[in-house]
C-alpha cells in the first residue's frame, strides 16, 4: 500500500469518459489521479488482434456527424478516421429470399414501408415533446415511462416486417431487448442523438466513420498525456466523503482529494461502497440499471471477397444470428471482415455454446454471401457480459426509473460527481456521450483545491 497522498481530483475509471474528465482538469491546472480497476485503459473500447498489426474493435467503434465532442477530441489527439465501407449493393434476406438493393433502405414490402414510415413519424413527433435535459417533465412522461418501447411497437405496428426492422435496429444500437427499455428513455435518446435515421444509418449517420488504429486509441492517447497520473489494476472499493474532502480506497492506492468523479455506468458504480450512504434515489437508480448483453462476432477472410461481386458487405436479415451484418475490414482492406452483433441474450439456449454460435453465424453468412463465407481464416468474438469490472454493454433504465429517480444519474452528491456515457443527455450511450459527460463532470469539479483537512 502506498503512502496516503493528496490531489485536487480523483477520477475513478479510465474509460473515455474518465480520461476526458482528467484531461480537462489537468488542462485547467488541477492535479488529478485516475484510478482504474482493470489492467488496461479504454473500458468499453478495446482492440482485438487479428494478425501482424491488424485489429478490429471489440467494443465501441463508430463515430458520426453530430457527435461533435468526440470528433473534436479525435482532432485534438491527432487521431484520424476513415469511412465505413458502403460501396456496392446490400442484401435484404427475409423468409428464405434474398434481395439486393442500393442505398440505405431495405426493400420492405410497400405496406411495411408505409408502416415503418408512420412509426418513425410518430416516434419522432413524440420525441420532440421530450426536453432533453429533463425528460421526466414531458407532458406525457408518466404514461410513456410506464411502458416499454417494445410494448409500444406491439400496439402500434401494423405489419410484422416493419416491427422486425425496428427490433433489429433497436437491438443493434441499444444492445437491449425493446421490451426492457422504457418508452420515455427511448424517446429521450432519440431526441438527444439526432433521430431514427441518424441512429440507423451509416452515411450521414452514427455508423459513418471509424478510428484508424481502433477507438481504444482515444483512451490510450489520453492516458499517454496523463502519464503517471493513471493507476491501473486498482479497483476502488470505497469512497468516504464529508464537507472537507474525499478519501478513496483502492487496491493499490488510498488517496485524499477535494472531489471525486466516478466515471462508469451506474450499474458498475453500485459496486463501490460510499460512506456516508448515498441518497436512496441514487442507490435505487444504480440497483435497477440494466446493462445490455451484446456480443460482437467477426469472420475474417483473406480479402473482402464480397466487394469483387459488387456487394457492400451490409445485410439485414431474419436469420438466427446475422440479423445485421456490416463490412468491418481495415482501411487498407488487407483482410476482409464481416461483423454482426448478437444479443441481447435470448431464449435460444443452443447459441450459448461457442462452437454452435460460430457455426450458426457462418451458416448465416453463407446464406447471405455464398460458399466463400463458410471458410474464414479467423473467427473472433467479444462478449461484454464477462468483463470483471464492466457489467455489460450500454444499458438503460427500466420503466418507471426516469420519472422516479429523474437526474440521480448525474446530480452530484456532496463532493462526488458522476460521469460515464450513461449520464450524458446528448448522445447518451455513445462515445460522444462519454466525452460530453467527462467534460461536464470536469467543469463541475473545477472549483476543486487540495484538501487541507483529513476525512
Ligand atoms: C459492443 C459495444 C459496441 C459499441 N458500439 C459503439 C459505437 O459504435 N459507437 C459509439 O459511439 N459507442 C459505442 N459503444 C458505446 C461506447 O463504447 C461507450 O459509450 C463508451 O466506451 C463508454 O465509456 P465510459 O468511459 O463512459 O465507460 P467505460 O468505458 O465503461 O469505462 C468505465 C471504466 O471504469 C472502470 N471501473 C469500473 N469499476 C471500477 C472500480 N470499482 N474501480 C476502478 N475502476 C473501475 C472500468 O474497468 C472501465 O475501464 C459500444 C459499446 C459496446 C460494449
Tab-separated table of C-alpha atoms and ligand atoms in Angstrom:
chain	number	residue	atom	x	y	z
A	1	UNK	CA	0.000	0.000	0.000
A	2	UNK	CA	1.484	3.370	-0.973
A	3	UNK	CA	1.706	6.390	1.337
A	4	UNK	CA	-1.523	8.364	1.671
A	5	UNK	CA	-1.224	11.400	-0.571
A	6	UNK	CA	-3.497	14.147	-1.826
A	7	UNK	CA	-4.572	15.513	-5.169
A	8	UNK	CA	-7.202	18.007	-6.299
A	9	UNK	CA	-9.464	15.499	-8.045
A	10	UNK	CA	-9.592	11.702	-8.221
A	11	UNK	CA	-11.219	10.170	-11.284
A	12	UNK	CA	-12.399	6.570	-10.925
A	13	UNK	CA	-12.473	4.676	-14.226
A	14	UNK	CA	-10.093	5.003	-17.182
A	15	UNK	CA	-12.660	4.731	-19.947
A	16	UNK	CA	-13.102	7.525	-22.480
A	17	UNK	CA	-15.268	9.498	-20.054
A	18	UNK	CA	-12.960	9.408	-17.040
A	19	UNK	CA	-9.824	10.104	-19.063
A	20	UNK	CA	-11.504	13.032	-20.835
A	21	UNK	CA	-12.521	14.476	-17.454
A	22	UNK	CA	-8.938	14.081	-16.215
A	23	UNK	CA	-7.516	15.784	-19.314
A	24	UNK	CA	-9.819	18.776	-18.980
A	25	UNK	CA	-8.976	19.149	-15.277
A	26	UNK	CA	-5.234	18.883	-15.936
A	27	UNK	CA	-5.581	21.478	-18.710
A	28	UNK	CA	-7.255	23.778	-16.167
A	29	UNK	CA	-4.270	23.424	-13.817
A	30	UNK	CA	-5.737	20.894	-11.366
A	31	UNK	CA	-3.789	17.905	-10.132
A	32	UNK	CA	-5.619	14.697	-10.933
A	33	UNK	CA	-5.191	10.944	-10.436
A	34	UNK	CA	-7.166	8.371	-12.439
A	35	UNK	CA	-7.725	5.021	-10.715
A	36	UNK	CA	-8.700	2.076	-12.932
A	37	UNK	CA	-9.717	-1.409	-11.800
A	38	UNK	CA	-8.577	-3.235	-14.911
A	39	UNK	CA	-5.122	-3.802	-16.387
A	40	UNK	CA	-5.760	-1.552	-19.388
A	41	UNK	CA	-7.360	1.774	-20.251
A	42	UNK	CA	-10.317	2.139	-22.615
A	43	UNK	CA	-13.171	0.411	-20.768
A	44	UNK	CA	-15.814	-0.393	-23.356
A	45	UNK	CA	-13.379	0.322	-26.195
A	46	UNK	CA	-10.738	-2.283	-26.952
A	47	UNK	CA	-8.887	-3.809	-29.880
A	48	UNK	CA	-8.930	-7.472	-30.806
A	49	UNK	CA	-5.742	-8.575	-32.572
A	50	UNK	CA	-6.159	-10.433	-35.821
A	51	UNK	CA	-2.573	-10.666	-37.129
A	52	UNK	CA	0.508	-8.566	-37.864
A	53	UNK	CA	-0.859	-5.280	-36.570
A	54	UNK	CA	-4.339	-5.921	-37.998
A	55	UNK	CA	-7.055	-5.231	-35.447
A	56	UNK	CA	-10.784	-4.975	-35.144
A	57	UNK	CA	-12.750	-3.205	-32.436
A	58	UNK	CA	-14.289	-5.368	-29.703
A	59	UNK	CA	-16.353	-2.519	-28.231
A	60	UNK	CA	-17.492	0.925	-29.354
A	61	UNK	CA	-16.219	1.650	-32.841
A	62	UNK	CA	-18.250	4.156	-34.875
A	63	UNK	CA	-18.438	7.935	-34.796
A	64	UNK	CA	-20.604	10.109	-36.987
A	65	UNK	CA	-21.831	13.620	-37.773
A	66	UNK	CA	-23.418	15.473	-34.870
A	67	UNK	CA	-21.081	13.733	-32.414
A	68	UNK	CA	-19.126	16.954	-32.146
A	69	UNK	CA	-17.339	16.452	-28.863
A	70	UNK	CA	-15.763	13.100	-29.732
A	71	UNK	CA	-14.891	14.346	-33.237
A	72	UNK	CA	-13.217	17.392	-31.722
A	73	UNK	CA	-11.328	15.213	-29.207
A	74	UNK	CA	-10.096	12.985	-32.046
A	75	UNK	CA	-8.708	16.098	-33.764
A	76	UNK	CA	-7.121	17.300	-30.545
A	77	UNK	CA	-5.399	13.923	-30.078
A	78	UNK	CA	-4.224	13.769	-33.697
A	79	UNK	CA	-6.275	10.633	-34.441
A	80	UNK	CA	-7.669	10.024	-37.919
A	81	UNK	CA	-10.923	8.478	-39.051
A	82	UNK	CA	-11.908	6.525	-42.141
A	83	UNK	CA	-15.317	5.878	-43.651
A	84	UNK	CA	-17.200	2.648	-43.028
A	85	UNK	CA	-17.295	0.737	-46.334
A	86	UNK	CA	-20.670	1.156	-48.062
A	87	UNK	CA	-19.982	0.895	-51.803
A	88	UNK	CA	-21.966	-1.797	-53.584
A	89	UNK	CA	-25.318	-3.450	-53.162
A	90	UNK	CA	-26.601	-4.528	-49.767
A	91	UNK	CA	-28.631	-7.679	-49.053
A	92	UNK	CA	-32.085	-7.939	-47.512
A	93	UNK	CA	-32.951	-11.532	-46.599
A	94	UNK	CA	-36.374	-12.452	-45.248
A	95	UNK	CA	-38.375	-15.675	-45.222
A	96	UNK	CA	-35.816	-17.543	-47.317
A	97	UNK	CA	-35.474	-14.928	-50.057
A	98	UNK	CA	-32.509	-12.588	-50.653
A	99	UNK	CA	-32.890	-9.281	-52.461
A	100	UNK	CA	-30.046	-6.944	-53.354
A	101	UNK	CA	-30.612	-3.208	-53.007
A	102	UNK	CA	-28.888	0.150	-53.381
A	103	UNK	CA	-28.883	2.903	-50.823
A	104	UNK	CA	-29.914	2.912	-47.193
A	105	UNK	CA	-33.420	1.492	-47.044
A	106	UNK	CA	-34.010	-2.266	-47.364
A	107	UNK	CA	-36.739	-3.156	-49.900
A	108	UNK	CA	-39.565	-3.859	-47.475
A	109	UNK	CA	-42.991	-4.655	-48.930
A	110	UNK	CA	-44.884	-1.406	-49.715
A	111	UNK	CA	-47.279	-1.856	-46.773
A	112	UNK	CA	-44.366	-2.475	-44.376
A	113	UNK	CA	-42.507	0.523	-45.746
A	114	UNK	CA	-45.536	2.732	-45.118
A	115	UNK	CA	-45.886	1.227	-41.643
A	116	UNK	CA	-42.210	1.889	-40.880
A	117	UNK	CA	-42.664	5.494	-42.010
A	118	UNK	CA	-45.742	6.070	-39.812
A	119	UNK	CA	-43.998	4.526	-36.775
A	120	UNK	CA	-40.936	6.703	-37.371
A	121	UNK	CA	-43.061	9.825	-37.796
A	122	UNK	CA	-44.994	9.175	-34.590
A	123	UNK	CA	-41.899	8.348	-32.532
A	124	UNK	CA	-40.091	11.459	-33.725
A	125	UNK	CA	-43.167	13.629	-33.094
A	126	UNK	CA	-43.371	12.236	-29.543
A	127	UNK	CA	-39.606	12.679	-29.040
A	128	UNK	CA	-39.862	16.367	-29.953
A	129	UNK	CA	-42.027	16.926	-26.844
A	130	UNK	CA	-39.384	15.438	-24.521
A	131	UNK	CA	-36.973	18.008	-23.005
A	132	UNK	CA	-33.543	16.503	-23.417
A	133	UNK	CA	-32.236	17.693	-20.020
A	134	UNK	CA	-35.371	16.742	-18.093
A	135	UNK	CA	-37.383	14.035	-19.936
A	136	UNK	CA	-39.468	13.422	-16.806
A	137	UNK	CA	-41.107	16.836	-17.259
A	138	UNK	CA	-42.646	15.937	-20.655
A	139	UNK	CA	-46.440	16.240	-20.581
A	140	UNK	CA	-46.917	12.517	-21.188
A	141	UNK	CA	-43.802	11.411	-19.276
A	142	UNK	CA	-45.650	9.225	-16.761
A	143	UNK	CA	-47.552	7.138	-19.277
A	144	UNK	CA	-44.566	6.796	-21.605
A	145	UNK	CA	-42.334	5.751	-18.692
A	146	UNK	CA	-44.905	3.196	-17.540
A	147	UNK	CA	-44.482	1.157	-20.715
A	148	UNK	CA	-41.638	-0.208	-22.817
A	149	UNK	CA	-40.599	0.667	-26.324
A	150	UNK	CA	-41.365	-2.957	-27.292
A	151	UNK	CA	-44.947	-2.787	-25.990
A	152	UNK	CA	-45.479	0.482	-27.839
A	153	UNK	CA	-44.271	-1.219	-31.044
A	154	UNK	CA	-46.577	-4.206	-30.433
A	155	UNK	CA	-49.529	-1.862	-30.089
A	156	UNK	CA	-48.721	0.491	-32.956
A	157	UNK	CA	-47.028	-1.523	-35.725
A	158	UNK	CA	-49.472	-2.893	-38.269
A	159	UNK	CA	-47.025	-5.157	-40.114
A	160	UNK	CA	-44.661	-7.805	-38.758
A	161	UNK	CA	-41.985	-6.713	-41.217
A	162	UNK	CA	-41.793	-3.099	-40.005
A	163	UNK	CA	-41.742	-4.320	-36.407
A	164	UNK	CA	-38.857	-6.653	-37.229
A	165	UNK	CA	-36.923	-3.757	-38.766
A	166	UNK	CA	-37.367	-1.606	-35.670
A	167	UNK	CA	-36.443	-4.519	-33.406
A	168	UNK	CA	-33.213	-5.241	-35.311
A	169	UNK	CA	-32.264	-1.553	-35.420
A	170	UNK	CA	-33.076	-1.077	-31.743
A	171	UNK	CA	-31.267	-4.213	-30.584
A	172	UNK	CA	-28.086	-3.370	-32.506
A	173	UNK	CA	-27.940	0.286	-31.479
A	174	UNK	CA	-29.130	-0.166	-27.867
A	175	UNK	CA	-27.829	-3.680	-27.091
A	176	UNK	CA	-31.154	-4.449	-25.459
A	177	UNK	CA	-34.472	-6.086	-25.989
A	178	UNK	CA	-37.047	-3.380	-26.853
A	179	UNK	CA	-39.328	-4.871	-24.173
A	180	UNK	CA	-36.905	-3.985	-21.378
A	181	UNK	CA	-36.420	-0.282	-22.103
A	182	UNK	CA	-38.834	2.423	-21.055
A	183	UNK	CA	-40.507	4.175	-23.990
A	184	UNK	CA	-39.688	7.530	-22.361
A	185	UNK	CA	-35.977	6.610	-22.173
A	186	UNK	CA	-36.004	5.682	-25.835
A	187	UNK	CA	-37.735	8.948	-26.812
A	188	UNK	CA	-35.207	10.958	-24.788
A	189	UNK	CA	-32.362	9.142	-26.533
A	190	UNK	CA	-33.855	9.804	-29.948
A	191	UNK	CA	-34.223	13.473	-29.046
A	192	UNK	CA	-30.636	13.660	-27.812
A	193	UNK	CA	-28.987	11.819	-30.691
A	194	UNK	CA	-30.420	13.112	-33.953
A	195	UNK	CA	-33.425	10.828	-34.576
A	196	UNK	CA	-34.046	7.422	-36.100
A	197	UNK	CA	-32.334	7.895	-39.482
A	198	UNK	CA	-29.219	9.148	-37.726
A	199	UNK	CA	-29.203	6.193	-35.320
A	200	UNK	CA	-29.616	3.584	-38.061
A	201	UNK	CA	-27.629	4.989	-40.969
A	202	UNK	CA	-24.018	4.586	-41.953
A	203	UNK	CA	-23.686	7.509	-44.386
A	204	UNK	CA	-24.668	10.722	-42.569
A	205	UNK	CA	-25.437	8.602	-39.516
A	206	UNK	CA	-23.938	7.287	-36.303
A	207	UNK	CA	-22.073	4.472	-38.104
A	208	UNK	CA	-20.345	6.705	-40.669
A	209	UNK	CA	-16.670	6.513	-39.607
A	210	UNK	CA	-14.146	4.504	-37.630
A	211	UNK	CA	-10.889	5.492	-35.967
A	212	UNK	CA	-7.621	4.456	-37.618
A	213	UNK	CA	-5.958	2.018	-35.187
A	214	UNK	CA	-9.250	1.479	-33.314
A	215	UNK	CA	-11.245	3.639	-30.901
A	216	UNK	CA	-9.151	2.400	-27.972
A	217	UNK	CA	-6.507	4.785	-29.318
A	218	UNK	CA	-8.617	7.613	-27.806
A	219	UNK	CA	-8.097	6.297	-24.270
A	220	UNK	CA	-4.504	5.289	-24.950
A	221	UNK	CA	-3.612	8.774	-26.232
A	222	UNK	CA	-5.383	10.434	-23.290
A	223	UNK	CA	-3.537	8.152	-20.848
A	224	UNK	CA	-0.165	8.787	-22.546
A	225	UNK	CA	-0.568	12.519	-21.905
A	226	UNK	CA	-1.594	11.926	-18.276
A	227	UNK	CA	1.468	9.701	-17.670
A	228	UNK	CA	1.930	8.508	-14.073
A	229	UNK	CA	-1.391	10.029	-13.072
A	230	UNK	CA	-3.128	6.857	-14.322
A	231	UNK	CA	-3.049	3.939	-11.838
A	232	UNK	CA	-4.092	0.546	-13.262
A	233	UNK	CA	-5.051	-2.742	-11.571
A	234	UNK	CA	-6.512	-0.915	-8.595
A	235	UNK	CA	-10.267	-1.472	-8.096
A	236	UNK	CA	-11.787	1.241	-5.927
A	237	UNK	CA	-13.692	-0.289	-3.037
A	238	UNK	CA	-14.753	2.741	-1.002
A	239	UNK	CA	-15.346	6.481	-1.175
A	240	UNK	CA	-15.621	8.290	2.156
A	241	UNK	CA	-16.739	11.898	1.830
A	242	UNK	CA	-17.594	14.817	4.051
A	243	UNK	CA	-17.673	18.605	3.893
A	244	UNK	CA	-13.872	18.804	3.822
A	245	UNK	CA	-12.920	16.297	1.151
A	246	UNK	CA	-12.961	12.710	-0.036
A	247	UNK	CA	-10.924	9.632	0.756
A	248	UNK	CA	-10.803	6.970	-1.955
A	249	UNK	CA	-9.643	3.471	-1.050
A	250	UNK	CA	-8.473	1.164	-3.812
A	251	UNK	CA	-6.410	-1.999	-4.113
A	252	UNK	CA	-3.099	-0.221	-4.780
A	253	UNK	CA	-3.566	3.330	-3.516
A	254	UNK	CA	-5.561	5.233	-0.915
A	255	UNK	CA	-5.836	8.916	-1.808
A	256	UNK	CA	-7.365	12.079	-0.440
A	257	UNK	CA	-8.783	14.746	-2.708
A	258	UNK	CA	-11.120	17.689	-2.769
A	259	UNK	CA	-13.513	15.955	-5.164
A	260	UNK	CA	-14.018	12.649	-6.912
A	261	UNK	CA	-15.501	11.852	-10.318
A	262	UNK	CA	-16.986	8.374	-10.702
A	263	UNK	CA	-16.772	7.685	-14.457
A	264	UNK	CA	-18.602	4.455	-15.229
A	265	UNK	CA	-22.131	3.146	-15.706
A	266	UNK	CA	-24.442	3.377	-12.668
A	267	UNK	CA	-24.521	-0.448	-12.600
A	268	UNK	CA	-20.739	-0.528	-12.123
A	269	UNK	CA	-20.729	2.342	-9.610
A	270	UNK	CA	-23.043	0.203	-7.448
A	271	UNK	CA	-20.024	-1.963	-6.514
A	272	UNK	CA	-18.267	0.913	-4.718
A	273	UNK	CA	-19.153	1.404	-1.038
A	274	UNK	CA	-19.899	5.037	-0.212
A	275	UNK	CA	-19.878	6.475	3.317
A	276	UNK	CA	-21.999	8.156	4.443
A	277	UNK	CA	-24.678	6.425	2.371
A	278	UNK	CA	-25.777	7.779	-0.989
A	279	UNK	CA	-29.323	9.152	-1.208
A	280	UNK	CA	-31.916	6.386	-1.767
A	281	UNK	CA	-32.751	7.795	-5.233
A	282	UNK	CA	-29.162	7.235	-6.354
A	283	UNK	CA	-28.911	3.796	-4.720
A	284	UNK	CA	-32.113	2.604	-6.373
A	285	UNK	CA	-31.066	4.009	-9.741
A	286	UNK	CA	-27.789	2.074	-9.548
A	287	UNK	CA	-29.521	-1.132	-8.466
A	288	UNK	CA	-32.125	-1.019	-11.216
A	289	UNK	CA	-29.800	-0.096	-14.088
A	290	UNK	CA	-29.843	-2.911	-16.627
A	291	UNK	CA	-26.614	-3.361	-18.567
A	292	UNK	CA	-27.008	-4.513	-22.152
A	293	UNK	CA	-25.920	-8.018	-23.154
A	294	UNK	CA	-24.301	-7.815	-26.553
A	295	UNK	CA	-21.536	-9.735	-28.295
A	296	UNK	CA	-19.692	-8.838	-31.448
A	297	UNK	CA	-18.922	-11.716	-33.818
A	298	UNK	CA	-16.303	-11.362	-36.565
A	299	UNK	CA	-15.488	-13.613	-39.511
A	300	UNK	CA	-12.124	-12.769	-41.072
A	301	UNK	CA	-11.219	-13.620	-44.697
A	302	UNK	CA	-8.010	-13.176	-46.722
A	303	UNK	CA	-9.767	-10.360	-48.617
A	304	UNK	CA	-13.211	-8.714	-48.721
A	305	UNK	CA	-14.362	-11.107	-51.473
A	306	UNK	CA	-17.926	-9.741	-51.467
A	307	UNK	CA	-16.666	-6.405	-52.828
A	308	UNK	CA	-15.496	-8.222	-56.017
A	309	UNK	CA	-19.120	-9.246	-56.535
A	310	UNK	CA	-20.354	-5.670	-56.185
A	311	UNK	CA	-21.618	-6.184	-52.623
A	312	UNK	CA	-21.182	-3.699	-49.799
A	313	UNK	CA	-20.983	-6.407	-47.121
A	314	UNK	CA	-24.028	-4.944	-45.420
A	315	UNK	CA	-27.029	-7.195	-44.838
A	316	UNK	CA	-30.286	-7.127	-42.886
A	317	UNK	CA	-31.963	-10.483	-42.319
A	318	UNK	CA	-34.332	-12.627	-40.272
A	319	UNK	CA	-31.657	-15.338	-39.900
A	320	UNK	CA	-30.925	-16.627	-36.375
A	321	UNK	CA	-27.582	-14.860	-35.787
A	322	UNK	CA	-26.609	-12.499	-38.630
A	323	UNK	CA	-29.524	-10.096	-38.360
A	324	UNK	CA	-27.363	-7.114	-39.216
A	325	UNK	CA	-24.020	-7.562	-40.971
A	326	UNK	CA	-21.511	-4.902	-41.904
A	327	UNK	CA	-18.132	-4.829	-43.632
A	328	UNK	CA	-15.645	-4.146	-40.823
A	329	UNK	CA	-12.460	-4.540	-42.881
A	330	UNK	CA	-9.451	-2.339	-42.065
A	331	UNK	CA	-8.918	0.846	-44.114
A	332	UNK	CA	-6.423	-0.829	-46.493
A	333	UNK	CA	-8.743	-3.856	-46.970
A	334	UNK	CA	-5.691	-6.066	-46.333
A	335	UNK	CA	-8.131	-8.626	-44.923
A	336	UNK	CA	-11.916	-8.814	-45.192
A	337	UNK	CA	-14.002	-8.745	-42.003
A	338	UNK	CA	-17.749	-9.291	-41.623
A	339	UNK	CA	-19.234	-8.223	-38.297
A	340	UNK	CA	-22.528	-8.989	-36.644
A	341	UNK	CA	-23.991	-8.249	-33.217
A	342	UNK	CA	-25.529	-10.996	-31.133
A	343	UNK	CA	-27.778	-10.254	-28.255
A	344	UNK	CA	-29.443	-9.496	-26.055
A	345	UNK	CA	-29.159	-12.998	-24.665
A	346	UNK	CA	-32.294	-14.647	-25.956
A	347	UNK	CA	-34.205	-17.820	-25.240
A	348	UNK	CA	-32.265	-19.846	-27.843
A	349	UNK	CA	-30.026	-21.866	-25.486
A	350	UNK	CA	-28.305	-23.584	-28.418
A	351	UNK	CA	-26.428	-20.323	-29.042
A	352	UNK	CA	-24.898	-20.470	-25.536
A	353	UNK	CA	-22.369	-22.981	-26.886
A	354	UNK	CA	-19.436	-21.137	-28.534
A	355	UNK	CA	-18.961	-23.772	-31.258
A	356	UNK	CA	-22.675	-23.749	-32.114
A	357	UNK	CA	-22.666	-19.951	-32.202
A	358	UNK	CA	-19.707	-19.857	-34.572
A	359	UNK	CA	-21.253	-22.437	-36.830
A	360	UNK	CA	-24.681	-20.703	-36.842
A	361	UNK	CA	-23.024	-17.381	-37.723
A	362	UNK	CA	-21.037	-18.923	-40.591
A	363	UNK	CA	-24.159	-20.716	-41.854
A	364	UNK	CA	-25.962	-17.368	-41.950
A	365	UNK	CA	-23.063	-15.668	-43.736
A	366	UNK	CA	-23.054	-18.473	-46.309
A	367	UNK	CA	-26.750	-17.905	-46.992
A	368	UNK	CA	-26.070	-14.194	-47.442
A	369	UNK	CA	-22.674	-14.103	-49.190
A	370	UNK	CA	-22.217	-17.560	-50.708
A	371	UNK	CA	-19.932	-20.559	-50.128
A	372	UNK	CA	-16.742	-18.490	-49.663
A	373	UNK	CA	-18.165	-17.166	-46.409
A	374	UNK	CA	-18.117	-20.657	-44.865
A	375	UNK	CA	-14.329	-20.747	-44.503
A	376	UNK	CA	-12.919	-17.720	-42.714
A	377	UNK	CA	-9.222	-17.541	-41.926
A	378	UNK	CA	-10.132	-16.477	-38.384
A	379	UNK	CA	-13.198	-16.124	-36.193
A	380	UNK	CA	-13.385	-13.784	-33.194
A	381	UNK	CA	-15.980	-12.932	-30.570
A	382	UNK	CA	-16.192	-10.289	-27.881
A	383	UNK	CA	-18.815	-10.911	-25.241
A	384	UNK	CA	-19.365	-7.968	-22.861
A	385	UNK	CA	-21.134	-9.961	-20.178
A	386	UNK	CA	-17.905	-11.495	-18.856
A	387	UNK	CA	-15.786	-8.436	-18.078
A	388	UNK	CA	-14.743	-8.288	-14.406
A	389	UNK	CA	-15.334	-4.538	-13.941
A	390	UNK	CA	-17.809	-3.702	-16.697
A	391	UNK	CA	-21.242	-5.198	-16.209
A	392	UNK	CA	-22.185	-5.168	-19.879
A	393	UNK	CA	-22.731	-3.125	-22.948
A	394	UNK	CA	-24.520	0.206	-22.881
A	395	UNK	CA	-27.653	-0.414	-20.878
A	396	UNK	CA	-30.642	1.559	-19.881
A	397	UNK	CA	-33.366	2.278	-17.398
A	398	UNK	CA	-36.379	0.044	-16.952
A	399	UNK	CA	-39.904	1.546	-16.974
A	400	UNK	CA	-40.554	3.882	-14.058
A	401	UNK	CA	-36.910	4.760	-13.373
A	402	UNK	CA	-36.710	8.028	-15.292
A	403	UNK	CA	-39.839	9.544	-13.712
A	404	UNK	CA	-38.964	8.197	-10.250
A	405	UNK	CA	-35.220	8.793	-9.983
A	406	UNK	CA	-35.021	11.651	-12.538
A	407	UNK	CA	-31.499	13.155	-12.597
A	408	UNK	CA	-29.981	10.899	-9.899
A	409	UNK	CA	-27.658	9.619	-12.644
A	410	UNK	CA	-25.711	12.879	-12.725
A	411	UNK	CA	-26.712	15.029	-9.732
A	412	UNK	CA	-23.576	15.446	-7.584
A	413	UNK	CA	-23.725	14.019	-4.069
A	414	UNK	CA	-21.607	16.321	-1.928
A	415	UNK	CA	-18.127	16.094	-3.421
A	416	UNK	CA	-18.938	13.107	-5.615
A	417	UNK	CA	-19.546	13.842	-9.313
A	418	UNK	CA	-20.793	11.350	-11.880
A	419	UNK	CA	-19.519	10.828	-15.424
A	420	UNK	CA	-19.765	7.915	-17.874
A	421	UNK	CA	-21.780	7.899	-21.085
A	422	UNK	CA	-24.944	6.887	-19.212
A	423	UNK	CA	-25.002	10.331	-17.561
A	424	UNK	CA	-24.989	12.263	-20.864
A	425	UNK	CA	-28.122	13.947	-22.124
A	426	UNK	CA	-26.790	14.293	-25.694
A	427	UNK	CA	-25.652	11.091	-27.412
A	428	UNK	CA	-26.108	9.012	-24.284
A	429	UNK	CA	-24.646	5.549	-24.764
A	430	UNK	CA	-22.253	6.703	-27.475
A	431	UNK	CA	-18.564	7.596	-27.279
A	432	UNK	CA	-19.658	11.178	-27.831
A	433	UNK	CA	-21.847	10.935	-24.718
A	434	UNK	CA	-18.857	9.606	-22.762
A	435	UNK	CA	-16.767	12.637	-23.806
A	436	UNK	CA	-19.594	15.084	-23.043
A	437	UNK	CA	-20.203	13.534	-19.614
A	438	UNK	CA	-16.478	13.680	-18.798
A	439	UNK	CA	-16.292	17.334	-19.802
A	440	UNK	CA	-19.422	18.199	-17.815
A	441	UNK	CA	-18.134	16.441	-14.679
A	442	UNK	CA	-14.728	18.154	-15.031
A	443	UNK	CA	-16.492	21.504	-15.223
A	444	UNK	CA	-18.423	20.699	-12.035
A	445	UNK	CA	-15.229	19.698	-10.227
A	446	UNK	CA	-13.222	22.755	-11.335
A	447	UNK	CA	-13.587	24.708	-8.086
A	448	UNK	CA	-11.522	21.939	-6.509
A	449	UNK	CA	-8.392	22.571	-4.473
A	450	UNK	CA	-6.204	20.229	-2.466
A	451	UNK	CA	-7.880	19.266	0.816
A	452	UNK	CA	-6.240	20.666	3.908
A	453	UNK	CA	-8.375	18.729	6.381
A	454	UNK	CA	-8.381	14.921	6.537
A	455	UNK	CA	-11.562	12.940	6.047
B	1	LIG	C1	-20.173	-3.907	-28.095
B	1	LIG	C2	-20.230	-2.401	-27.998
B	1	LIG	C3	-20.416	-1.650	-29.150
B	1	LIG	C4	-20.476	-0.253	-29.081
B	1	LIG	N1	-20.562	0.461	-30.247
B	1	LIG	C5	-20.449	1.811	-30.187
B	1	LIG	C6	-20.282	2.568	-31.373
B	1	LIG	O1	-20.160	2.002	-32.467
B	1	LIG	N2	-20.220	3.928	-31.270
B	1	LIG	C7	-20.275	4.561	-30.063
B	1	LIG	O2	-20.219	5.797	-30.038
B	1	LIG	N3	-20.375	3.861	-28.923
B	1	LIG	C8	-20.440	2.508	-28.955
B	1	LIG	N4	-20.458	1.791	-27.802
B	1	LIG	C9	-20.509	2.510	-26.532
B	1	LIG	C10	-19.163	3.102	-26.110
B	1	LIG	O3	-18.171	2.111	-26.194
B	1	LIG	C11	-19.328	3.625	-24.695
B	1	LIG	O4	-20.293	4.655	-24.702
B	1	LIG	C12	-18.055	4.220	-24.067
B	1	LIG	O5	-16.912	3.462	-24.340
B	1	LIG	C13	-18.282	4.338	-22.560
B	1	LIG	O6	-17.173	4.962	-21.954
B	1	LIG	P1	-17.232	5.321	-20.414
B	1	LIG	O7	-15.919	5.903	-20.085
B	1	LIG	O8	-18.464	6.062	-20.127
B	1	LIG	O9	-17.406	3.924	-19.641
B	1	LIG	P2	-16.443	2.649	-19.637
B	1	LIG	O10	-15.751	2.510	-20.929
B	1	LIG	O11	-17.278	1.504	-19.171
B	1	LIG	O12	-15.348	2.991	-18.527
B	1	LIG	C14	-15.543	2.757	-17.154
B	1	LIG	C15	-14.225	2.281	-16.560
B	1	LIG	O13	-14.383	2.173	-15.148
B	1	LIG	C16	-13.652	1.043	-14.699
B	1	LIG	N5	-14.172	0.629	-13.388
B	1	LIG	C17	-15.335	0.007	-13.091
B	1	LIG	N6	-15.432	-0.208	-11.771
B	1	LIG	C18	-14.293	0.310	-11.203
B	1	LIG	C19	-13.820	0.392	-9.858
B	1	LIG	N7	-14.513	-0.097	-8.807
B	1	LIG	N8	-12.608	0.981	-9.644
B	1	LIG	C20	-11.889	1.491	-10.677
B	1	LIG	N9	-12.306	1.428	-11.966
B	1	LIG	C21	-13.495	0.848	-12.227
B	1	LIG	C22	-13.890	0.019	-15.790
B	1	LIG	O14	-12.916	-1.004	-15.779
B	1	LIG	C23	-13.808	0.900	-17.047
B	1	LIG	O15	-12.494	0.949	-17.554
B	1	LIG	C24	-20.388	0.392	-27.832
B	1	LIG	C25	-20.175	-0.361	-26.680
B	1	LIG	C26	-20.081	-1.735	-26.751
B	1	LIG	C27	-19.815	-2.529	-25.495
